[in-house]
Coordinates of C-alpha atoms and ligand atoms in Angstrom, one line a residue:
M767 CA 0.0 0.0 0.0
R768 CA 1.1 3.5 -0.7
D769 CA 1.4 6.0 2.1
L770 CA 0.0 8.9 0.1
S771 CA -3.5 9.2 -1.5
T772 CA -3.4 10.0 -5.2
A773 CA -4.7 13.5 -4.6
D774 CA -1.9 14.1 -2.0
L775 CA 0.7 12.7 -4.4
I776 CA -0.4 15.0 -7.2
A777 CA -0.5 18.0 -4.9
L778 CA 3.0 17.3 -3.6
D779 CA 4.3 16.6 -7.1
R780 CA 3.1 20.0 -8.3
Q781 CA 4.6 21.7 -5.2
H782 CA 8.0 20.1 -5.2
V783 CA 8.9 18.1 -8.3
W784 CA 10.2 19.4 -11.6
H785 CA 9.1 17.6 -14.8
P786 CA 10.7 17.8 -18.2
Y787 CA 10.4 21.3 -19.7
G788 CA 8.0 22.1 -16.9
P789 CA 7.1 25.2 -14.9
M790 CA 7.4 25.3 -11.1
P791 CA 4.9 24.9 -9.6
G792 CA 3.4 22.5 -12.2
T793 CA 0.4 23.8 -14.1
R794 CA -1.0 20.6 -15.5
E795 CA -1.8 17.6 -13.4
P796 CA 0.4 14.7 -14.3
L797 CA -1.2 11.2 -14.5
V798 CA 0.0 8.9 -11.7
V799 CA 1.3 5.6 -12.9
E800 CA 1.1 2.7 -10.5
S801 CA 2.6 -0.1 -12.6
A802 CA 3.4 -1.1 -16.1
S803 CA 3.4 -4.4 -17.9
G804 CA 3.7 -5.4 -21.5
V805 CA 2.7 -2.3 -23.5
R806 CA 0.3 -1.0 -20.8
M807 CA 0.7 1.4 -18.0
R808 CA -1.8 1.2 -15.1
L809 CA -2.9 4.4 -13.6
A810 CA -3.5 5.0 -9.9
D811 CA -7.1 6.0 -10.5
G812 CA -8.5 2.6 -9.8
G813 CA -7.6 0.8 -12.9
T814 CA -7.3 2.8 -16.1
E815 CA -4.9 1.2 -18.5
L816 CA -3.1 3.1 -21.2
I817 CA -1.2 1.6 -24.1
D818 CA 2.2 3.4 -24.1
G819 CA 2.5 4.9 -27.6
M820 CA 5.8 6.5 -26.7
S821 CA 7.9 3.6 -25.4
S822 CA 8.8 6.1 -22.6
W823 CA 10.6 8.3 -25.1
W824 CA 12.0 5.7 -27.5
S825 CA 13.4 3.5 -24.7
A826 CA 11.0 0.6 -23.7
I827 CA 11.3 -1.3 -26.9
H828 CA 10.5 -4.7 -25.3
G829 CA 7.6 -3.3 -23.2
Y830 CA 7.5 -3.2 -19.4
N831 CA 8.0 -5.8 -16.7
H832 CA 9.6 -8.1 -19.2
P833 CA 10.6 -11.4 -17.5
V834 CA 14.0 -11.7 -19.3
L835 CA 15.0 -8.1 -18.4
N836 CA 13.6 -8.4 -14.9
D837 CA 15.8 -11.5 -14.4
A838 CA 18.8 -9.7 -15.7
V839 CA 18.4 -7.0 -13.2
R840 CA 17.6 -9.3 -10.3
G841 CA 20.5 -11.6 -11.1
Q842 CA 22.9 -8.7 -11.2
L843 CA 21.3 -7.2 -8.0
D844 CA 22.2 -10.3 -6.1
R845 CA 25.8 -10.1 -7.2
M846 CA 26.4 -6.3 -6.9
S847 CA 24.4 -3.2 -7.9
H848 CA 27.4 -1.0 -8.3
V849 CA 31.1 -0.6 -7.9
M850 CA 33.2 2.4 -9.1
F851 CA 34.7 2.0 -12.6
G852 CA 38.0 3.8 -11.8
G853 CA 40.6 1.0 -11.4
L854 CA 37.9 -1.7 -11.4
T855 CA 36.0 -3.5 -14.1
H856 CA 33.4 -6.2 -14.3
E857 CA 31.7 -8.6 -16.7
P858 CA 28.5 -6.8 -17.4
A859 CA 30.3 -3.6 -18.6
V860 CA 33.0 -5.5 -20.6
A861 CA 30.4 -7.8 -22.2
L862 CA 28.2 -4.9 -23.1
A863 CA 31.1 -3.0 -24.7
K864 CA 32.0 -6.0 -26.8
R865 CA 28.4 -6.4 -27.9
L866 CA 28.2 -2.7 -28.9
V867 CA 31.4 -3.0 -30.9
D868 CA 30.1 -6.0 -32.7
I869 CA 26.7 -4.6 -33.7
T870 CA 27.6 -1.0 -34.5
P871 CA 29.1 0.2 -37.8
E872 CA 32.6 -1.0 -38.8
G873 CA 35.5 0.7 -37.2
L874 CA 33.9 1.8 -33.9
E875 CA 36.0 -0.1 -31.4
H876 CA 36.2 1.8 -28.2
V877 CA 33.3 2.4 -25.8
F878 CA 32.8 5.1 -23.2
L879 CA 29.9 4.3 -20.9
S880 CA 27.9 7.1 -19.3
D881 CA 24.6 7.7 -17.6
S882 CA 22.5 9.6 -20.1
G883 CA 22.3 10.6 -23.7
S884 CA 23.2 14.2 -23.1
V885 CA 26.4 13.1 -21.3
A886 CA 27.2 10.7 -24.2
V887 CA 27.0 13.7 -26.5
E888 CA 29.2 15.8 -24.2
V889 CA 31.7 13.0 -24.3
A890 CA 31.5 12.8 -28.1
V891 CA 32.2 16.5 -28.4
K892 CA 35.0 16.3 -25.9
M893 CA 36.6 13.4 -27.7
C894 CA 36.6 15.3 -31.0
L895 CA 37.9 18.6 -29.6
Q896 CA 40.6 16.8 -27.6
H897 CA 41.6 14.7 -30.7
W898 CA 42.5 17.8 -32.6
R899 CA 44.0 19.6 -29.6
S900 CA 46.3 16.6 -29.0
L901 CA 47.3 16.6 -32.7
G902 CA 48.4 20.2 -32.3
R903 CA 45.3 21.8 -33.9
P904 CA 43.4 23.4 -31.0
E905 CA 41.8 25.8 -33.4
K906 CA 39.6 23.0 -34.7
R907 CA 37.1 23.3 -31.8
R908 CA 33.8 24.2 -33.4
M909 CA 31.0 21.8 -34.3
L910 CA 28.8 21.8 -37.5
T911 CA 25.3 20.5 -37.6
W912 CA 22.2 20.9 -39.6
R913 CA 19.1 22.8 -38.4
G914 CA 16.2 20.9 -36.9
G915 CA 18.3 18.7 -34.7
Y916 CA 18.1 17.7 -31.0
H917 CA 21.1 16.3 -29.1
G918 CA 20.1 16.8 -25.4
D919 CA 19.8 19.4 -22.7
T920 CA 23.3 20.0 -21.3
W921 CA 25.5 22.8 -22.7
Q922 CA 27.4 21.2 -25.6
P923 CA 24.3 19.3 -26.8
M924 CA 22.1 22.4 -26.5
A925 CA 24.6 24.3 -28.7
V926 CA 23.9 21.9 -31.6
C927 CA 20.2 21.7 -31.1
D928 CA 18.0 23.5 -33.6
P929 CA 18.6 27.2 -33.1
E930 CA 14.9 28.1 -33.7
G931 CA 13.3 25.6 -31.2
G932 CA 16.4 24.9 -29.1
M933 CA 16.5 27.8 -26.5
H934 CA 19.4 29.5 -28.4
E935 CA 17.8 32.9 -28.0
L936 CA 17.5 32.4 -24.3
W937 CA 21.2 31.5 -24.0
Q938 CA 22.7 33.8 -26.5
G939 CA 26.2 34.7 -25.4
V940 CA 26.4 31.7 -23.1
L941 CA 26.2 28.8 -25.6
P942 CA 29.2 28.1 -27.8
Q943 CA 28.5 29.4 -31.3
Q944 CA 28.4 26.4 -33.7
V945 CA 28.0 26.3 -37.5
F946 CA 24.6 25.5 -38.9
A947 CA 23.7 24.1 -42.3
D948 CA 20.2 24.3 -43.6
A949 CA 17.8 21.6 -42.4
P950 CA 18.0 18.5 -44.6
P951 CA 15.2 18.4 -47.2
A952 CA 12.3 16.3 -45.9
G953 CA 11.6 12.8 -47.0
F954 CA 13.4 9.5 -46.7
D955 CA 13.1 8.8 -50.4
A956 CA 14.0 12.3 -51.7
F957 CA 17.7 13.0 -52.3
D958 CA 18.5 16.5 -53.4
A959 CA 22.0 16.8 -54.8
S960 CA 22.1 20.5 -54.4
Y961 CA 21.6 20.1 -50.6
A962 CA 24.5 17.6 -50.6
D963 CA 26.6 20.3 -52.3
H964 CA 25.5 22.8 -49.6
L965 CA 26.9 20.5 -46.9
H966 CA 30.2 20.0 -48.9
E967 CA 30.6 23.7 -49.3
L968 CA 29.9 24.7 -45.7
I969 CA 32.1 22.0 -44.3
G970 CA 34.9 23.1 -46.7
A971 CA 34.5 26.7 -45.8
H972 CA 34.8 26.1 -42.1
A973 CA 37.2 23.1 -42.1
G974 CA 40.0 24.9 -40.4
E975 CA 38.0 25.6 -37.3
L976 CA 35.8 22.5 -37.3
A977 CA 36.4 19.6 -35.0
A978 CA 33.5 17.6 -36.1
V979 CA 30.1 17.4 -37.8
I980 CA 27.3 16.0 -35.5
V981 CA 23.9 14.9 -36.8
E982 CA 21.1 12.5 -36.0
P983 CA 21.1 10.1 -39.0
V984 CA 17.9 9.7 -41.0
V985 CA 15.4 10.8 -38.3
Q986 CA 15.6 14.1 -36.5
G987 CA 13.7 13.4 -33.3
A988 CA 12.8 15.9 -30.7
G989 CA 13.8 18.7 -33.0
G990 CA 10.8 18.1 -35.2
M991 CA 10.3 14.4 -36.0
R992 CA 11.6 14.8 -39.6
F993 CA 13.0 12.1 -41.9
H994 CA 15.6 12.6 -44.5
S995 CA 17.5 10.7 -47.2
P996 CA 20.4 8.4 -46.0
G997 CA 22.2 9.8 -49.0
Y998 CA 23.1 12.9 -47.0
L999 CA 25.0 10.7 -44.6
R1000 CA 27.2 9.6 -47.4
A1001 CA 27.6 13.2 -48.5
L1002 CA 28.7 14.1 -44.9
R1003 CA 31.2 11.2 -44.8
E1004 CA 32.8 12.3 -48.1
A1005 CA 32.9 15.9 -47.1
C1006 CA 34.4 15.2 -43.7
D1007 CA 37.0 12.9 -45.2
A1008 CA 37.9 15.4 -47.8
H1009 CA 38.3 18.2 -45.3
D1010 CA 39.8 16.5 -42.3
V1011 CA 36.7 16.8 -40.0
L1012 CA 35.4 14.1 -37.8
L1013 CA 31.8 12.8 -38.1
V1014 CA 29.6 12.1 -35.2
F1015 CA 26.3 10.2 -35.4
D1016 CA 23.8 10.7 -32.5
E1017 CA 21.9 7.4 -32.6
I1018 CA 20.4 7.9 -29.2
A1019 CA 16.8 7.9 -30.6
T1020 CA 17.4 5.9 -33.8
G1021 CA 19.5 3.1 -32.4
F1022 CA 18.4 -0.5 -31.8
G1023 CA 16.0 -1.1 -34.7
R1024 CA 13.6 1.8 -34.5
T1025 CA 14.0 3.1 -38.1
G1026 CA 13.9 -0.4 -39.6
E1027 CA 17.7 -0.9 -39.6
L1028 CA 19.6 -1.8 -36.4
F1029 CA 21.2 1.7 -36.6
A1030 CA 20.1 4.5 -38.8
A1031 CA 23.6 4.7 -40.2
D1032 CA 23.0 1.2 -41.7
H1033 CA 20.5 2.7 -44.2
A1034 CA 23.5 4.4 -45.8
A1035 CA 26.2 1.9 -45.0
V1036 CA 28.2 4.8 -43.6
A1037 CA 30.4 4.5 -40.5
P1038 CA 31.0 7.6 -38.3
D1039 CA 34.1 8.3 -36.3
V1040 CA 32.1 8.7 -33.1
M1041 CA 28.6 7.4 -32.3
C1042 CA 26.3 7.9 -29.4
V1043 CA 23.7 5.5 -28.2
G1044 CA 21.3 5.6 -25.3
K1045 CA 17.5 5.5 -24.8
A1046 CA 16.7 1.9 -25.9
L1047 CA 20.1 0.7 -24.8
T1048 CA 18.8 -0.7 -21.6
G1049 CA 15.3 -1.5 -23.0
G1050 CA 14.1 1.4 -20.9
Y1051 CA 15.0 -0.1 -17.6
L1052 CA 17.9 2.1 -16.3
S1053 CA 19.7 5.2 -17.4
M1054 CA 22.7 4.4 -19.5
A1055 CA 24.3 5.7 -22.7
A1056 CA 27.5 5.0 -24.6
T1057 CA 29.9 6.9 -26.9
L1058 CA 31.8 4.8 -29.3
C1059 CA 34.8 5.9 -31.3
T1060 CA 37.4 4.6 -33.7
P1061 CA 41.0 3.8 -32.9
R1062 CA 42.0 7.0 -35.0
V1063 CA 40.1 9.2 -32.6
A1064 CA 41.4 7.4 -29.5
D1065 CA 45.0 7.4 -30.8
G1066 CA 44.7 11.2 -31.4
I1067 CA 43.8 11.7 -27.8
S1068 CA 46.5 9.4 -26.5
R1069 CA 49.2 11.2 -28.3
G1070 CA 48.5 14.6 -26.6
E1071 CA 50.2 16.3 -23.7
V1072 CA 47.2 15.1 -21.6
P1073 CA 47.0 11.6 -23.0
V1074 CA 43.7 10.6 -21.3
L1075 CA 40.1 11.3 -21.8
A1076 CA 39.3 13.4 -18.8
H1077 CA 35.8 12.3 -18.1
G1078 CA 34.6 9.8 -15.5
P1079 CA 31.0 9.7 -14.2
T1080 CA 30.5 8.3 -10.7
F1081 CA 28.1 5.7 -12.0
M1082 CA 30.1 4.9 -15.1
G1083 CA 29.5 1.4 -16.3
N1084 CA 26.9 0.7 -13.7
P1085 CA 26.6 -3.1 -13.4
L1086 CA 22.8 -3.2 -13.1
A1087 CA 22.3 -1.0 -16.2
A1088 CA 25.0 -2.8 -18.2
A1089 CA 23.5 -6.2 -17.3
V1090 CA 20.0 -5.2 -18.5
A1091 CA 21.5 -3.5 -21.6
G1092 CA 23.2 -6.7 -22.5
A1093 CA 20.0 -8.7 -21.9
S1094 CA 18.0 -6.2 -23.9
I1095 CA 20.4 -6.4 -26.9
D1096 CA 20.3 -10.2 -26.8
L1097 CA 16.6 -10.2 -26.6
L1098 CA 16.4 -7.8 -29.6
L1099 CA 18.9 -9.8 -31.8
G1100 CA 17.4 -13.1 -30.7
Q1101 CA 14.1 -12.3 -32.4
D1102 CA 13.1 -11.3 -35.9
W1103 CA 13.0 -7.6 -34.9
R1104 CA 13.1 -6.4 -38.5
T1105 CA 9.8 -8.1 -39.2
E1106 CA 8.3 -6.7 -36.0
V1107 CA 9.3 -3.2 -36.9
K1108 CA 8.0 -3.6 -40.5
R1109 CA 4.7 -5.0 -39.0
I1110 CA 4.3 -1.9 -36.8
E1111 CA 5.3 0.3 -39.8
S1112 CA 2.5 -1.1 -41.9
G1113 CA 0.0 -0.9 -39.0
L1114 CA 0.9 2.8 -38.5
R1115 CA 0.7 3.5 -42.2
E1116 CA -2.7 2.0 -42.5
G1117 CA -4.1 3.4 -39.2
L1118 CA -2.7 6.9 -39.6
A1119 CA -3.7 7.3 -43.3
E1120 CA -7.1 8.8 -42.4
A1121 CA -5.4 11.6 -40.4
A1122 CA -4.0 13.0 -43.7
A1123 CA -7.5 14.1 -44.7
L1124 CA -8.4 15.8 -41.4
P1125 CA -8.7 19.6 -41.3
G1126 CA -5.6 21.1 -39.6
V1127 CA -3.3 18.2 -40.6
K1128 CA -0.3 19.2 -42.7
E1129 CA 1.4 15.8 -43.1
V1130 CA 1.4 12.2 -42.0
R1131 CA 4.7 10.3 -42.2
V1132 CA 5.8 6.9 -41.1
L1133 CA 9.3 5.3 -41.0
G1134 CA 10.1 2.1 -39.2
A1135 CA 8.2 2.0 -35.9
I1136 CA 7.7 5.8 -35.9
G1137 CA 4.4 7.5 -36.9
V1138 CA 4.0 11.3 -37.0
V1139 CA 1.0 13.5 -37.6
Q1140 CA 2.1 17.1 -38.2
L1141 CA -0.6 19.8 -37.7
D1142 CA -0.7 23.2 -39.4
H1143 CA -0.9 24.8 -36.0
P1144 CA 0.6 24.4 -32.5
V1145 CA -1.1 21.4 -30.9
D1146 CA -3.4 22.0 -28.0
M1147 CA -1.5 19.7 -25.6
A1148 CA -4.3 19.3 -23.1
A1149 CA -7.0 18.6 -25.6
A1150 CA -4.8 16.2 -27.7
T1151 CA -3.5 14.3 -24.7
D1152 CA -7.0 14.0 -23.2
A1153 CA -8.4 12.7 -26.5
A1154 CA -5.7 10.0 -26.7
V1155 CA -6.2 9.0 -23.1
R1156 CA -9.9 8.7 -23.7
A1157 CA -9.0 6.3 -26.6
G1158 CA -6.8 4.3 -24.1
V1159 CA -3.4 5.5 -25.3
W1160 CA -0.6 7.6 -23.9
V1161 CA 1.1 10.0 -26.3
R1162 CA 3.0 13.2 -25.6
P1163 CA 2.5 15.7 -28.4
F1164 CA 4.8 18.8 -28.7
R1165 CA 4.9 21.9 -30.9
D1166 CA 2.8 20.9 -34.0
L1167 CA 3.4 17.2 -33.7
I1168 CA 1.4 14.2 -32.5
Y1169 CA 3.7 11.2 -32.8
T1170 CA 4.1 7.6 -31.7
M1171 CA 7.0 5.1 -31.5
P1172 CA 5.4 2.0 -29.9
P1173 CA 7.3 -0.8 -28.2
F1174 CA 8.3 -3.4 -30.7
V1175 CA 6.1 -6.0 -28.9
T1176 CA 2.9 -4.0 -29.6
G1177 CA 0.4 -6.3 -31.1
D1178 CA -1.6 -5.5 -34.3
D1179 CA -4.8 -4.6 -32.4
D1180 CA -2.9 -2.3 -30.1
V1181 CA -1.0 -0.6 -33.0
A1182 CA -4.4 0.0 -34.6
R1183 CA -5.7 1.4 -31.3
I1184 CA -2.6 3.7 -31.0
A1185 CA -3.2 5.0 -34.6
R1186 CA -6.9 5.6 -33.8
A1187 CA -5.9 7.6 -30.7
V1188 CA -3.4 9.7 -32.6
C1189 CA -6.1 10.5 -35.1
A1190 CA -8.5 11.4 -32.3
A1191 CA -5.8 13.6 -30.8
A1192 CA -5.2 15.3 -34.2
K1193 CA -8.9 16.0 -34.4
E1194 CA -9.1 17.6 -31.0
G1195 CA -5.7 19.1 -30.8
Ligands
PLP355 C1 17.0 12.0 -26.1 C2 18.1 12.4 -26.9 C3 19.3 12.9 -26.4 C4 19.5 13.1 -24.9 O1 19.4 12.0 -24.1 P1 19.1 12.1 -22.6 O2 19.2 10.7 -22.1 O3 17.7 12.6 -22.5 O4 20.1 13.0 -22.0 C5 20.4 13.2 -27.2 N1 20.2 13.0 -28.6 C6 19.1 12.5 -29.1 C7 19.0 12.3 -30.6 C8 18.0 12.2 -28.3 O5 16.9 11.7 -28.9

């Protein structure tokens, strides 16, 4: 039994607890979740069940309370929940690193484990800057990205988020000034050679001061849920090679099958110099992320006057998180995940088709297990969320977007139900 009534819990929450991108005190009442199992969350209101259309922000790909993942955590809990990683190591972290090296694009061989996606991006930026500094080129310390991106909420990631929606105005003069290319033209199937030229030119023009280019491959997530041609990843690879600039892929949202390939980079068969993963890494169980790099990047750092990567989170390599991450990857690779993602993709295509004809809807797009309805106006969050909840589904719209990325274990009926709820939200929102 809980000590607090649901009403007390909500009141205390609003008084004391920050929520993502929220005001203090909170203005909207959050829903109280009591438990979650499979693709359903059970609310504390006496039994409402909601299908999670968000996979808890891309992470819970296998659903909740999964017996295999539960066992992985429990088994590890009985051995040790944590030890420091400085001077010590352990099987869960080593085995996870080896798995990540094996399944990520060719050439990524070294793994830095951290506790969240934003930190993984910080580490990626630090690796790139330190690589050039160690090689005697400290002037190569800026990052280039394209508009419309999202890379996290700490300072370096914020500086490469979309300057329009990414709080840049608020932090002008505080954030490092990075170089921005135009947003990639929309559409997975539409390759625009003149845009590839734009990338080449901009990278060439700034090469002397650029440490690296950082992008989200194929899907720009929280910056606007936009899809683009994998061809631009090849263009970036060529331009970076030609101009001695490193290439970073942020696969924190796209990794582990979400877009229909294991990693979005695989759509283009392009390997970056540095890659970040997070979110679905632990199947949504615990907070962990990783930054992988090539021997070239690591060697560059090792040859410097400070030959170490000066970063070391307290909970680096956390055994519980590493154990469940390993189990989650095995669970994913041990099933026909590609077919499951395709199945959800066709379910979303079919179910969301009717939204395209709704007044106020600008575009419907689906790629892998991601479905997006873009409105021609800012979404009324409260109305859209309530409409989805009435339809039995949890979604979290933002800006002009109502979108879903269901757990891969979502059955066909539940995918259809999610699509209906997104349509209902689009109608009301
Ligand atoms: C969510 C996200 C991040 C930040 O990860 P956190 O774990 O929230 O810090 C970075 N990059 C991308 C592409 C993301 O989707």
